[in-house]
Short mmCIF file of C-alpha atoms and ligand atoms in Angstrom, two decimals:
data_model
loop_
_atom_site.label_atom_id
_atom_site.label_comp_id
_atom_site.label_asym_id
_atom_site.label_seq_id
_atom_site.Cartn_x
_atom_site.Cartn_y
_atom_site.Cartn_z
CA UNK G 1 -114.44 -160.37 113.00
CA UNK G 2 -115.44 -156.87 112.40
CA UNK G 3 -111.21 -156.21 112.32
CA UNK G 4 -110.98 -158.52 109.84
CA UNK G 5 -113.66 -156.92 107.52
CA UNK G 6 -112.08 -154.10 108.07
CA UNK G 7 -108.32 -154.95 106.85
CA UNK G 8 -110.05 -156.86 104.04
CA UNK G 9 -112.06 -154.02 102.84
CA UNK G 10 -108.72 -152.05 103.05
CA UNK G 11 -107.13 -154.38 101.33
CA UNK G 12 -109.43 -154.46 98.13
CA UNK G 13 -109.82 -150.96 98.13
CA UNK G 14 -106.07 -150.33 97.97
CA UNK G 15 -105.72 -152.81 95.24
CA UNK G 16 -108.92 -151.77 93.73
CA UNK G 17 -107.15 -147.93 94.01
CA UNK G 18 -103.93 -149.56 92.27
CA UNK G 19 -105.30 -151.09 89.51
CA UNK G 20 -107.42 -147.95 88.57
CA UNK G 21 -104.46 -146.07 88.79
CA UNK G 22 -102.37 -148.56 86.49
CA UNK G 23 -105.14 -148.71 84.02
CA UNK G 24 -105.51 -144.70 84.01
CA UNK G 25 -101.69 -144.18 83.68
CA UNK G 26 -101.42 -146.91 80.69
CA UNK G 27 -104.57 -145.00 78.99
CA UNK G 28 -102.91 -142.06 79.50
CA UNK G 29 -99.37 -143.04 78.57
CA UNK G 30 -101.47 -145.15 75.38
CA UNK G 31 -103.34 -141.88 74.21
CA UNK G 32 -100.33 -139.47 74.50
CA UNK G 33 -97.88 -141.66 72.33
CA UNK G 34 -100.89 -141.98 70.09
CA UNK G 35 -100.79 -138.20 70.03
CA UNK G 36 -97.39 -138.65 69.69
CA UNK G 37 -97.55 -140.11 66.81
CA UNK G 38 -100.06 -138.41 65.33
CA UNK G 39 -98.19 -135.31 65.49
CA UNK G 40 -94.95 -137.09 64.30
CA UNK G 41 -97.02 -138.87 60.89
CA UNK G 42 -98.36 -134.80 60.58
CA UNK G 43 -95.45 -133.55 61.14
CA UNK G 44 -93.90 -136.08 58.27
CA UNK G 45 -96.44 -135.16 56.22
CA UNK G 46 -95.96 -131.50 56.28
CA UNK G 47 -92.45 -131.64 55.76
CA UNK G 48 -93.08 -134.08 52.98
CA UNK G 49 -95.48 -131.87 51.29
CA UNK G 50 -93.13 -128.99 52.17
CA UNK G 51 -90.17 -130.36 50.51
CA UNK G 52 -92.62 -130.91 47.39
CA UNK G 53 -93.61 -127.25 47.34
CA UNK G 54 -89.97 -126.46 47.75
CA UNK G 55 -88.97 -128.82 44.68
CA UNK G 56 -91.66 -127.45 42.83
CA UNK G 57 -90.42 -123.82 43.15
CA UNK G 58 -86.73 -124.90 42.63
CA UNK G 59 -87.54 -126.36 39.53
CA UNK G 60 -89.55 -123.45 38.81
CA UNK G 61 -87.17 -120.75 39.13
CA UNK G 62 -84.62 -123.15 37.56
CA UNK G 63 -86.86 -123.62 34.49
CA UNK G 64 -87.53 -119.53 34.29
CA UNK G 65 -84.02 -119.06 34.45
CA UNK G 66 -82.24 -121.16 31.92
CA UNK G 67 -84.99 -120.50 29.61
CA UNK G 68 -84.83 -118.89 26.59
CA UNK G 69 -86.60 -117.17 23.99
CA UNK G 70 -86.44 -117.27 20.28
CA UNK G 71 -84.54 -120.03 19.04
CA UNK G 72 -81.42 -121.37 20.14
CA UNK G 73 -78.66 -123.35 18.53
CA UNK G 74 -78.49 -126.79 19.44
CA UNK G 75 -75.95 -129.65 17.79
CA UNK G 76 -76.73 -133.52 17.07
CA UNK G 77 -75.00 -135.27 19.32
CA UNK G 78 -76.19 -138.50 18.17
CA UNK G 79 -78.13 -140.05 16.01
CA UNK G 80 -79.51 -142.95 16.88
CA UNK G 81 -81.56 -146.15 14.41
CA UNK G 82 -84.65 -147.05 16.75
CA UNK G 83 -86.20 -150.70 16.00
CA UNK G 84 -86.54 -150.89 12.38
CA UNK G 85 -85.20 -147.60 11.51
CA UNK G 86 -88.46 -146.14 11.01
CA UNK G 87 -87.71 -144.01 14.05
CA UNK G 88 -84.25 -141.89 14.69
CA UNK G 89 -83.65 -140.93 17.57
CA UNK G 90 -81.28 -137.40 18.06
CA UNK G 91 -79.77 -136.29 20.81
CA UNK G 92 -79.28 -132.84 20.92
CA UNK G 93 -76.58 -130.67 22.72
CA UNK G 94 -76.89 -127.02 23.60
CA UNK G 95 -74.02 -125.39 21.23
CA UNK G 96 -73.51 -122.95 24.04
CA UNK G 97 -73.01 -125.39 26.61
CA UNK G 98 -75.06 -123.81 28.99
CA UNK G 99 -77.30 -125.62 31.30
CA UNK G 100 -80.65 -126.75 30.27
CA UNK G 101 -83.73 -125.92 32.08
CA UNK G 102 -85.57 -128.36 33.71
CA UNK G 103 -88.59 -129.29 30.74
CA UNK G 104 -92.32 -130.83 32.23
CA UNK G 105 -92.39 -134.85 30.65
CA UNK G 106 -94.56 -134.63 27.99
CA UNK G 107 -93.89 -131.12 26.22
CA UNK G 108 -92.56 -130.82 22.98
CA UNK G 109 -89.47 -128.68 21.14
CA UNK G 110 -89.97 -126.36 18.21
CA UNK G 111 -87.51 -126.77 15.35
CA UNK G 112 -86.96 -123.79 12.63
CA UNK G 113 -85.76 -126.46 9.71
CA UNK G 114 -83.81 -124.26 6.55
CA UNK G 115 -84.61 -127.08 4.14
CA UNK G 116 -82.35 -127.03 0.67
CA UNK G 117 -83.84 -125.89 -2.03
CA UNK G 118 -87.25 -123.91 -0.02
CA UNK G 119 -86.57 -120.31 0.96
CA UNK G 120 -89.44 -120.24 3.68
CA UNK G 121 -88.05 -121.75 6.94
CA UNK G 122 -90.06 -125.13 8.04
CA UNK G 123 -91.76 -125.18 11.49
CA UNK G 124 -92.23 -128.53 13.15
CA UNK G 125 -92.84 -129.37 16.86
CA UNK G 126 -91.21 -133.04 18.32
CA UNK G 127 -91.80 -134.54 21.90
CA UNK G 128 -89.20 -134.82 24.27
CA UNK G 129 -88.78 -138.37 24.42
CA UNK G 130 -86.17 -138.95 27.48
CA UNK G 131 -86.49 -137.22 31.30
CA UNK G 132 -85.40 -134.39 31.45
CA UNK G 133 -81.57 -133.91 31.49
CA UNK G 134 -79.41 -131.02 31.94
CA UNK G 135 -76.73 -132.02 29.71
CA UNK G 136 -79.00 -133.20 26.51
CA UNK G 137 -82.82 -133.02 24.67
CA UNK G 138 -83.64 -136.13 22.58
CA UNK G 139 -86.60 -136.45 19.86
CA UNK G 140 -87.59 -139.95 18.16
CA UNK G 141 -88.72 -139.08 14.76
CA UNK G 142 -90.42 -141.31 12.53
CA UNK G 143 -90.13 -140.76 8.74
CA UNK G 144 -93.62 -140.06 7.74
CA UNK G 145 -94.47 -141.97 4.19
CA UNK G 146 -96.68 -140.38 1.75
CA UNK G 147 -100.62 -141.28 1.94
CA UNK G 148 -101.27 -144.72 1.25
CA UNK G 149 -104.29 -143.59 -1.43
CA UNK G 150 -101.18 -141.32 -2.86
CA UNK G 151 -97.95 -143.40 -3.11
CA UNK G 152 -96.47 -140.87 -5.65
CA UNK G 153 -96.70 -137.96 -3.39
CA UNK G 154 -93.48 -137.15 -1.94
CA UNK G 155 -93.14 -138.16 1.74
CA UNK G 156 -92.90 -136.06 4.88
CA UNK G 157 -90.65 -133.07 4.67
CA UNK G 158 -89.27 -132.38 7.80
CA UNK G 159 -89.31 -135.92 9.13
CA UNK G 160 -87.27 -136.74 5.82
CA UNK G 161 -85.05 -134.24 6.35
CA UNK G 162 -84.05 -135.24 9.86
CA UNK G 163 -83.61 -139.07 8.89
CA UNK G 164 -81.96 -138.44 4.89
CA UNK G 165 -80.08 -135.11 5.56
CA UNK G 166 -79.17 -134.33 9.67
CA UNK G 167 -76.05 -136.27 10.75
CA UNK G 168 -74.30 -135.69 14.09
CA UNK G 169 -72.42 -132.68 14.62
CA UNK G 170 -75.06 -130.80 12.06
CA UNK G 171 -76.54 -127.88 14.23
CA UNK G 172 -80.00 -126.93 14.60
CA UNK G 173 -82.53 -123.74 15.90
CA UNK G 174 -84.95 -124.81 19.00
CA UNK G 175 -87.33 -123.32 20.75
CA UNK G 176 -87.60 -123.80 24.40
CA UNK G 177 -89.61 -126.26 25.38
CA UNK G 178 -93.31 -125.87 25.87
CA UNK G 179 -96.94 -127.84 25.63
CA UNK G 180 -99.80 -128.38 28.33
CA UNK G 181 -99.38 -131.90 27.80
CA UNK G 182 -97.27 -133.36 30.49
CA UNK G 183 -97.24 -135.17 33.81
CA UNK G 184 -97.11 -133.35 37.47
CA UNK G 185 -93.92 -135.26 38.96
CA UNK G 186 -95.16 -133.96 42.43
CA UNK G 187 -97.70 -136.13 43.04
CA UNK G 188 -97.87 -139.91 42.95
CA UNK G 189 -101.73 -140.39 41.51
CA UNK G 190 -101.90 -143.87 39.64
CA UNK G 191 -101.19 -143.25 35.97
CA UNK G 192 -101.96 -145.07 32.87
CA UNK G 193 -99.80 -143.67 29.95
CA UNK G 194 -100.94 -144.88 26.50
CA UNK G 195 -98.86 -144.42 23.56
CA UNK G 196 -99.46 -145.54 19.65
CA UNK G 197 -96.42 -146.16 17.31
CA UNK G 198 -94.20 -142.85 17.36
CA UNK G 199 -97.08 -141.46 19.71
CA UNK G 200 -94.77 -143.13 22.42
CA UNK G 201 -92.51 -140.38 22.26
CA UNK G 202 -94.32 -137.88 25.15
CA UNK G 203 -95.81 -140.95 27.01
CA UNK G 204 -92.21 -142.75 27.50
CA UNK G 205 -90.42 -139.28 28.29
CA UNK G 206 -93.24 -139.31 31.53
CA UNK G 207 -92.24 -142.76 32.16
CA UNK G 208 -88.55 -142.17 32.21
CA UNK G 209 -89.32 -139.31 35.00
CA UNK G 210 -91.44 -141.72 37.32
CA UNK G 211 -88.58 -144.20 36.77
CA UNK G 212 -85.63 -141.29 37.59
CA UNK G 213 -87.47 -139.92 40.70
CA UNK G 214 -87.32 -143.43 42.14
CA UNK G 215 -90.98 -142.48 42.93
CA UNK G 216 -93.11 -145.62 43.58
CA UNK G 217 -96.48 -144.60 42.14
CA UNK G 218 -97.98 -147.30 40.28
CA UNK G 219 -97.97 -147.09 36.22
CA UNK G 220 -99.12 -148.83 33.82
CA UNK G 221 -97.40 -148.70 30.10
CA UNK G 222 -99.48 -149.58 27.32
CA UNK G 223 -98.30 -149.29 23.95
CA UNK G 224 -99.81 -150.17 20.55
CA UNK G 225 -97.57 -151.28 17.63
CA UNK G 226 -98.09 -153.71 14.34
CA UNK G 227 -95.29 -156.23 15.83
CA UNK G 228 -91.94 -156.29 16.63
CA UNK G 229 -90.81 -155.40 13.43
CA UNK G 230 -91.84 -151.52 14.67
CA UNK G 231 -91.25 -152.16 18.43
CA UNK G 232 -89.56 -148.94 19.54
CA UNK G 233 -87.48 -149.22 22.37
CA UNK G 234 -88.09 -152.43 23.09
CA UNK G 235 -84.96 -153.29 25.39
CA UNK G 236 -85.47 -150.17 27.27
CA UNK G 237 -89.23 -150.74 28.45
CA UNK G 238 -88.42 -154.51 29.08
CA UNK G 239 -85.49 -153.35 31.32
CA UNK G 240 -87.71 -150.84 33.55
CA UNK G 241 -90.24 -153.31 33.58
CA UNK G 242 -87.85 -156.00 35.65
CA UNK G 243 -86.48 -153.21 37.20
CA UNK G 244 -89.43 -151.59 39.03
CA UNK G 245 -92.27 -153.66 40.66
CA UNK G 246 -94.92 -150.24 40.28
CA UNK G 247 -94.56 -150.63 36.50
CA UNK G 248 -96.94 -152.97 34.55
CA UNK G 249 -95.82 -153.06 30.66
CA UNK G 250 -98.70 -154.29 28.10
CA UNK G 251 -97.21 -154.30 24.60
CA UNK G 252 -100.27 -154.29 22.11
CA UNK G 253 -99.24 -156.33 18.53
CA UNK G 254 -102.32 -155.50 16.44
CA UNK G 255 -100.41 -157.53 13.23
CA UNK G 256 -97.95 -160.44 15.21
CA UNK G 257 -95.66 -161.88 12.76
CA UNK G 258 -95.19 -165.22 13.45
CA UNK G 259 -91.38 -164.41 15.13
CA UNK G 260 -93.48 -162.52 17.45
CA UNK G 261 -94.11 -164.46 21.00
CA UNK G 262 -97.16 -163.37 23.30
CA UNK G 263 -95.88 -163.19 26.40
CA UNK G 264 -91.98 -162.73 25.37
CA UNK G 265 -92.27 -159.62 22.54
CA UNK G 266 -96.10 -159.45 23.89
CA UNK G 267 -98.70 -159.13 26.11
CA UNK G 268 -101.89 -158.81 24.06
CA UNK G 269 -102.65 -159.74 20.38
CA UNK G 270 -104.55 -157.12 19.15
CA UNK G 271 -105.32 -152.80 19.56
CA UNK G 272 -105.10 -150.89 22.66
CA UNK G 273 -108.82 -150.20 23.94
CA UNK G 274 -110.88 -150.10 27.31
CA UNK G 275 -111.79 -153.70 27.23
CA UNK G 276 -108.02 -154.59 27.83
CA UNK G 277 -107.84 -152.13 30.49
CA UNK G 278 -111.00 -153.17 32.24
CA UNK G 279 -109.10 -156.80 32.01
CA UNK G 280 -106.06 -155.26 33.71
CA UNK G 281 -106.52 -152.54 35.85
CA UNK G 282 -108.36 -152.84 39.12
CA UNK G 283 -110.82 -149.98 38.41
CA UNK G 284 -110.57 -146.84 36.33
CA UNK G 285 -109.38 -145.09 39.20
CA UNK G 286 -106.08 -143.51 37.54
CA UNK G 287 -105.01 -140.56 35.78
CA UNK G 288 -104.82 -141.38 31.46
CA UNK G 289 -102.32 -139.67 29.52
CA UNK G 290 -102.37 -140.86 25.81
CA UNK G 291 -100.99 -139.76 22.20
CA UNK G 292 -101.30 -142.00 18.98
CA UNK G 293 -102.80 -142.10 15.62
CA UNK G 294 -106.20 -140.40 15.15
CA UNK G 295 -108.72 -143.71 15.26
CA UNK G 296 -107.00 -144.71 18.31
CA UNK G 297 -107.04 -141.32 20.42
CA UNK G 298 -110.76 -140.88 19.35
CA UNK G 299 -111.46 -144.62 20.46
CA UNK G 300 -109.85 -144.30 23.66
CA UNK G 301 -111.50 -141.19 24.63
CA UNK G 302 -115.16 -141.89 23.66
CA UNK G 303 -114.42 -145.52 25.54
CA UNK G 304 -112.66 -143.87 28.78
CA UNK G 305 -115.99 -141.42 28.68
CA UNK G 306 -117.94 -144.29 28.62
CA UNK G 307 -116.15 -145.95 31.42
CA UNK G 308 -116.95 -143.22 33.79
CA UNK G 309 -113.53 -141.63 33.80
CA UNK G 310 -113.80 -137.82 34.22
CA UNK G 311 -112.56 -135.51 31.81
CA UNK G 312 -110.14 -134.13 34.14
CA UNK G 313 -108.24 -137.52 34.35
CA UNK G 314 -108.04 -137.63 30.39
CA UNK G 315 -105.26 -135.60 29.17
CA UNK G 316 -104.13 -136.43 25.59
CA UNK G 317 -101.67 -134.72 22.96
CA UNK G 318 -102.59 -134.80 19.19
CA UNK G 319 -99.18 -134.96 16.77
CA UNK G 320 -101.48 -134.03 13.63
CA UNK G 321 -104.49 -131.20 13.04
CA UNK G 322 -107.30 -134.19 12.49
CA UNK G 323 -106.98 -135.14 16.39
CA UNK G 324 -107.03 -132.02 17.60
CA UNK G 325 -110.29 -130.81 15.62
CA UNK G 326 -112.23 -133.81 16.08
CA UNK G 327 -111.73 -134.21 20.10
CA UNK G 328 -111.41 -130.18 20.91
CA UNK G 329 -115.31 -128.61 21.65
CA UNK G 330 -115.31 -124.81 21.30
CA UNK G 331 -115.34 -123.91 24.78
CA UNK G 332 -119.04 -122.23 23.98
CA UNK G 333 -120.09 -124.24 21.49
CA UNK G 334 -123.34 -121.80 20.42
CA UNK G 335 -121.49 -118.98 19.43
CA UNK G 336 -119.11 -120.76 16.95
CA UNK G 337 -122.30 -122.12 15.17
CA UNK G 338 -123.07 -118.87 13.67
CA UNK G 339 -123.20 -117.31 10.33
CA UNK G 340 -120.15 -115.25 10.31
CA UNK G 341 -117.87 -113.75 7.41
CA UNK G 342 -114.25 -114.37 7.59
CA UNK G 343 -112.19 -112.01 5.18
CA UNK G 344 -108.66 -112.73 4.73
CA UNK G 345 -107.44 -109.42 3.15
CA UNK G 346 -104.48 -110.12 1.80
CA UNK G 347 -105.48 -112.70 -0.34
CA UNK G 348 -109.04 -110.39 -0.98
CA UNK G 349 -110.87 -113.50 -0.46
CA UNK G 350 -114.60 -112.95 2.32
CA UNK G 351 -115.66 -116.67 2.67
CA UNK G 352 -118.98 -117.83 5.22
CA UNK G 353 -117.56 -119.17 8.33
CA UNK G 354 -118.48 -123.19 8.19
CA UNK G 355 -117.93 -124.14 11.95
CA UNK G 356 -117.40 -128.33 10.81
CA UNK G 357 -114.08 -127.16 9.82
CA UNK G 358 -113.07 -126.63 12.87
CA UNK G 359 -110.27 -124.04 13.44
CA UNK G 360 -109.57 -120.89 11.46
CA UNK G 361 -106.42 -122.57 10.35
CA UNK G 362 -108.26 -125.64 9.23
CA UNK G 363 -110.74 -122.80 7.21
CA UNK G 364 -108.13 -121.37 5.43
CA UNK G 365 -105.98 -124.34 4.16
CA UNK G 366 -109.57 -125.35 2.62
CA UNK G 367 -109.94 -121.84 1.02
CA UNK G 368 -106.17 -122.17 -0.30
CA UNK G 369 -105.00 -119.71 2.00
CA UNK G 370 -101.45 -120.84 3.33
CA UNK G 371 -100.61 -119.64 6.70
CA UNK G 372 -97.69 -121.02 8.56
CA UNK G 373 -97.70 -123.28 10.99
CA UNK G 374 -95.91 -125.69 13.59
CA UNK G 375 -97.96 -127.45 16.36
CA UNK G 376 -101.41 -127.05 15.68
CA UNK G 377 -101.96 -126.39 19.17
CA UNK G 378 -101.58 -123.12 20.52
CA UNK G 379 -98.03 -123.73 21.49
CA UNK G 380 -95.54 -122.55 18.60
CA UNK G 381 -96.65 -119.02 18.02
CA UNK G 382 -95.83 -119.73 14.51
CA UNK G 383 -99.50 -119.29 13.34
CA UNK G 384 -99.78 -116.14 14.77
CA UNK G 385 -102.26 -113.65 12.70
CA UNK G 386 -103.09 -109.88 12.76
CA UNK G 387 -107.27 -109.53 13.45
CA UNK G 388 -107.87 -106.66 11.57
CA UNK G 389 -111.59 -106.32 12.86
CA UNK G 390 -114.13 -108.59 14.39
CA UNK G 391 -113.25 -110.75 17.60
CA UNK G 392 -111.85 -114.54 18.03
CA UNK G 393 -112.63 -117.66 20.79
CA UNK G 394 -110.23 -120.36 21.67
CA UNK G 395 -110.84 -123.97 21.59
CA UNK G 396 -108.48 -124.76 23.59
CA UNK G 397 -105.90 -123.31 25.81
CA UNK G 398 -102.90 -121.03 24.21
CA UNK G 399 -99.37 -122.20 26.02
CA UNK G 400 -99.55 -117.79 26.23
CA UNK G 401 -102.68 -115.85 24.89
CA UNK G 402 -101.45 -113.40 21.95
CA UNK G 403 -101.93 -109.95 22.35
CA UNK G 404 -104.58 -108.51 21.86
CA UNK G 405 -105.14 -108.00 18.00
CA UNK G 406 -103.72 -111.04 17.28
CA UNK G 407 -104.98 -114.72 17.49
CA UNK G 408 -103.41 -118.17 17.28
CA UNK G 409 -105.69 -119.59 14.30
CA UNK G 410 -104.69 -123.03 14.26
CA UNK G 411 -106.69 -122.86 18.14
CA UNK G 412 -109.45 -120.32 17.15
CA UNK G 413 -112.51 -119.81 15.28
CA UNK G 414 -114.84 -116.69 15.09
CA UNK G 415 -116.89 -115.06 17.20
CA UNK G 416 -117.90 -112.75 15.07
CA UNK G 417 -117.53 -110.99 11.61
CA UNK G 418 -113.73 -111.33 11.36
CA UNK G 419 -110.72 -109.74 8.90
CA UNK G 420 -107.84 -111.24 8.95
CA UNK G 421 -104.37 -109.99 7.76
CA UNK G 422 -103.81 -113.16 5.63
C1 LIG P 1 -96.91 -131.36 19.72
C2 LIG P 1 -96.40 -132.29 18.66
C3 LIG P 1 -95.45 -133.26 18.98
C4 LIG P 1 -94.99 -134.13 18.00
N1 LIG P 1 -94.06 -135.09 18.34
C5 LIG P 1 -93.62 -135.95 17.41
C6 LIG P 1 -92.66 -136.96 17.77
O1 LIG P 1 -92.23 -137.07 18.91
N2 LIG P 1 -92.20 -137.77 16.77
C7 LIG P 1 -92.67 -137.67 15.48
O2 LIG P 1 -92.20 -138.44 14.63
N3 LIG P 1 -93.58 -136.74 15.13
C8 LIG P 1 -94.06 -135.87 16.05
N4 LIG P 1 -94.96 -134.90 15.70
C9 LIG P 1 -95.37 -134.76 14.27
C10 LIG P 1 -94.39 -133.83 13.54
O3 LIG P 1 -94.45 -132.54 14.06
C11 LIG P 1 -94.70 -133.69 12.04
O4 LIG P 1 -96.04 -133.38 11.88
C12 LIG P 1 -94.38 -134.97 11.26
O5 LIG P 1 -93.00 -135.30 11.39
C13 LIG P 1 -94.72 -134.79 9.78
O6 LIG P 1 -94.08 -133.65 9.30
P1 LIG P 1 -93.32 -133.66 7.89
O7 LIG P 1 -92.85 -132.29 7.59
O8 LIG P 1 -92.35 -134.79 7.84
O9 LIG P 1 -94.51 -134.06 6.92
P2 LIG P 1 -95.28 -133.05 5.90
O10 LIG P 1 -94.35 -132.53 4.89
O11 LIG P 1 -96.05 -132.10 6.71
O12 LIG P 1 -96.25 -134.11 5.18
C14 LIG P 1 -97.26 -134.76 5.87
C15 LIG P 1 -97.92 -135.79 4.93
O13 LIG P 1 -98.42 -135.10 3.79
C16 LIG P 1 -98.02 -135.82 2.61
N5 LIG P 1 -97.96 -134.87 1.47
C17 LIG P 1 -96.87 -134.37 0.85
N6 LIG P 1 -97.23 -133.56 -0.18
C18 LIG P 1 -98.57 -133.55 -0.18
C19 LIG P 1 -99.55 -132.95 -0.99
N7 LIG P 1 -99.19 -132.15 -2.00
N8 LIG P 1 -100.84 -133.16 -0.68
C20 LIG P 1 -101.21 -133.95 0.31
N9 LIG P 1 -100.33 -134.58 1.12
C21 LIG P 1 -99.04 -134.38 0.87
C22 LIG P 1 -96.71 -136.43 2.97
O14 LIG P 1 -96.43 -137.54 2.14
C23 LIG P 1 -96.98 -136.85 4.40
O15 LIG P 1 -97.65 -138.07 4.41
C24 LIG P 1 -95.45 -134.02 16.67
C25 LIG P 1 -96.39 -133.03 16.36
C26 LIG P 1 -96.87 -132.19 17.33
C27 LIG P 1 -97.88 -131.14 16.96
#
């Protein structure tokens, strides 16, 4: 009897033993392929993030190196009617042939126009509207009309120039291009790119990258026109929309003529705003890139403020100077608010700073004072002034801070008593 306890208490021990074993082995064997793949999902994302860095510094280096400065000559390739011909589109060819560096979506060219019959160059600043390409640069330029109060003013120079005058083969002088405005390829953050009318042009040039990377972030395309009348590229967005299931399109007629079908030329009667977004997105938890007409950029960012979006995640460009002085703060907004004298000495004029105004190139267009200018946004250099005495603050951030004795005026205003060579 007491043998058979025995052998049976051996027996359950053994398997007792066994099973501890097994169960210690499998944990063991479970936790190291766990480690295992741990490491291996690190290891993926390291060399993930490494190849970004390396991208990053390729492009870089590429975009240092085929850079240029000054202008450069550039030919139109082709110019091309967009939707109602409102908008032309030209596609412009290095003359030299040379590669072309690698631009960030969203930035903008400078173009030195030699209009007939004005012996002062013209300076005027148009998005990239296409990825960028090594081969080509294309701008969509809308004709601008005169004022609607002023029909018998004469209507937009440069813009007429390009759609009346330039023809392909006709050759032009560009400036490499530049602008903080522009979306970081790197990274796949949500986006929601906004664009009004022509303000399309920076908004669809980020969309085209996202598309071209074959990157899968998601993005959402809202654009805001009267109907389809002015629909630019309407074939295009419609084809990237079927194509790629991490784009959402959301054409915005505010005027629908009654050819116009919701849901076919459509998605929403009416303007672009936060209350359609709200409808649409699932929170406000994406990165907002917008450009359009004045009422609309002001709308949207007062509305995406008031939606709890942070100012970091609201990046906008402004095409005109009314934009740019009404959403810009002076970075410290005390100091603009006092009583200085600005003197521009070569037209012997001392006028009281008024800080409402808002730049020093908005200040002296009101005193009569023409200086030249191209992009009204610290980007074209063209603005550039000689500060005789007294000191300047930005309002914003210069693509590359001027010398010092010089300030950008269509991005500064005073900081104290200040004579300028103009
Ligand atoms: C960064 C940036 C990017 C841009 N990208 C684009 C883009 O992609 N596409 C695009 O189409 N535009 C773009 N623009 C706008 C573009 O640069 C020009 O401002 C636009 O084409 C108008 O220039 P213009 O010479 O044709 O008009 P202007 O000659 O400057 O005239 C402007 C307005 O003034 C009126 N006017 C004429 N004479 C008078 C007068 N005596 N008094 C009062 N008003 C008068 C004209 O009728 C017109 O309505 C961009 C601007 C910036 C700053």
């Amino acid at each position: 009897m007491q043998d058979l306890f025995q052998v049976s208490a051996f027996v359950w021990f053994t398997a007792a033993t066994a099973v501890y074993v097994v169960v210690l082995t499998y944990n063991n064997l479970r936790a190291s392929a766990q480690l295992a793949r741990t490491s291996l999902l690190e290891r993926e994302e390291l060399r993930a993030r490494t190849a970004e860095i390396m991208a990053r510094i390729q492009s870089e280096q590429e975009r240092t190196e085929l850079s240029w400065n000054g202008f450069r000559k550039f030919e139109i390739a082709e110019k091309q009617p967009e939707a109602d011909g409102s908008i032309f589109s030209f596609y412009l060819k290095p003359h030299d042939s040379r590669p072309l560096p690698p631009f960030r979506p969203g930035q903008f060219l400078t173009f030195r126009l030699h209009l007939p019959d004005e012996t002062k160059p013209l300076i005027r600043c148009y998005s990239l509207s296409d990825s960028p390409k090594t081969d080509y640069y294309r701008v969509s330029i809308k004709k601008v009309p005169p004022p609607r109060d002023k029909p018998e003013l004469p209507p937009g120079r440069s813009s007429s120039f390009f759609h009346d005058h330039l023809e392909k083969g006709d050759i032009l002088d560009v400036k490499a291009p530049s602008g903080h405005f522009f979306l970081d390829t790197s990274v796949q953050t949500p986006i929601v790119l906004i664009g009004g009318g022509v303000g399309l042009t920076p908004v669809l040039s980020m969309l085209n990258a996202v598309v071209d990377s074959a990157s899968k972030r998601e993005v959402w395309f809202f654009l805001g026109v009267r109907n389809s009348i002015e629909h630019p590229m309407k074939e295009h967005l419609e084809s990237l929309a079927r194509e790629n299931e991490n784009l959402h399109l959301c054409i915005c007629y505010s005027n629908p003529t009654e050819n116009c079908v919701e849901g076919r030329d459509y998605q929403h009667g009416g303007h672009v705003g936060v209350d359609l977004m709200k409808e649409r997105l699932k929170s406000n938890n994406y990165e907002f890139y917008f450009c359009g007409p004045p009422p609309m950029m002001n709308a949207l960012d007062e509305q995406l403020k008031a939606w709890g979006v942070p100012d970091e995640r609201i990046n906008y460009e402004a095409f005109g100077p009314a934009t740019v002085k009404r959403l810009k703060e002076p970075q410290e907004p005390g100091s603009a608010q006092q009583a200085f004298t600005v003197t521009f000495t070569k037209s012997e004029k001392s006028v009281a700073w008024d800080p409402e105004v808002g730049s020093l190139l908005d200040f002296a267009e009101d005193q009569g004072i023409a200086i030249d200018s191209g992009c009204r946004a610290g980007n074209c250099g063209t603005c550039l002034t000689a500060i005789q005495s007294g000191e300047v603050e930005y309002v914003g951030t210069p693509g590359e801070m001027p010398e010092r004795g010089s300030c950008l005026v269509c991005l500064s205003v005073p900081k104290s008593d200040l004579k300028l060579d103009a």
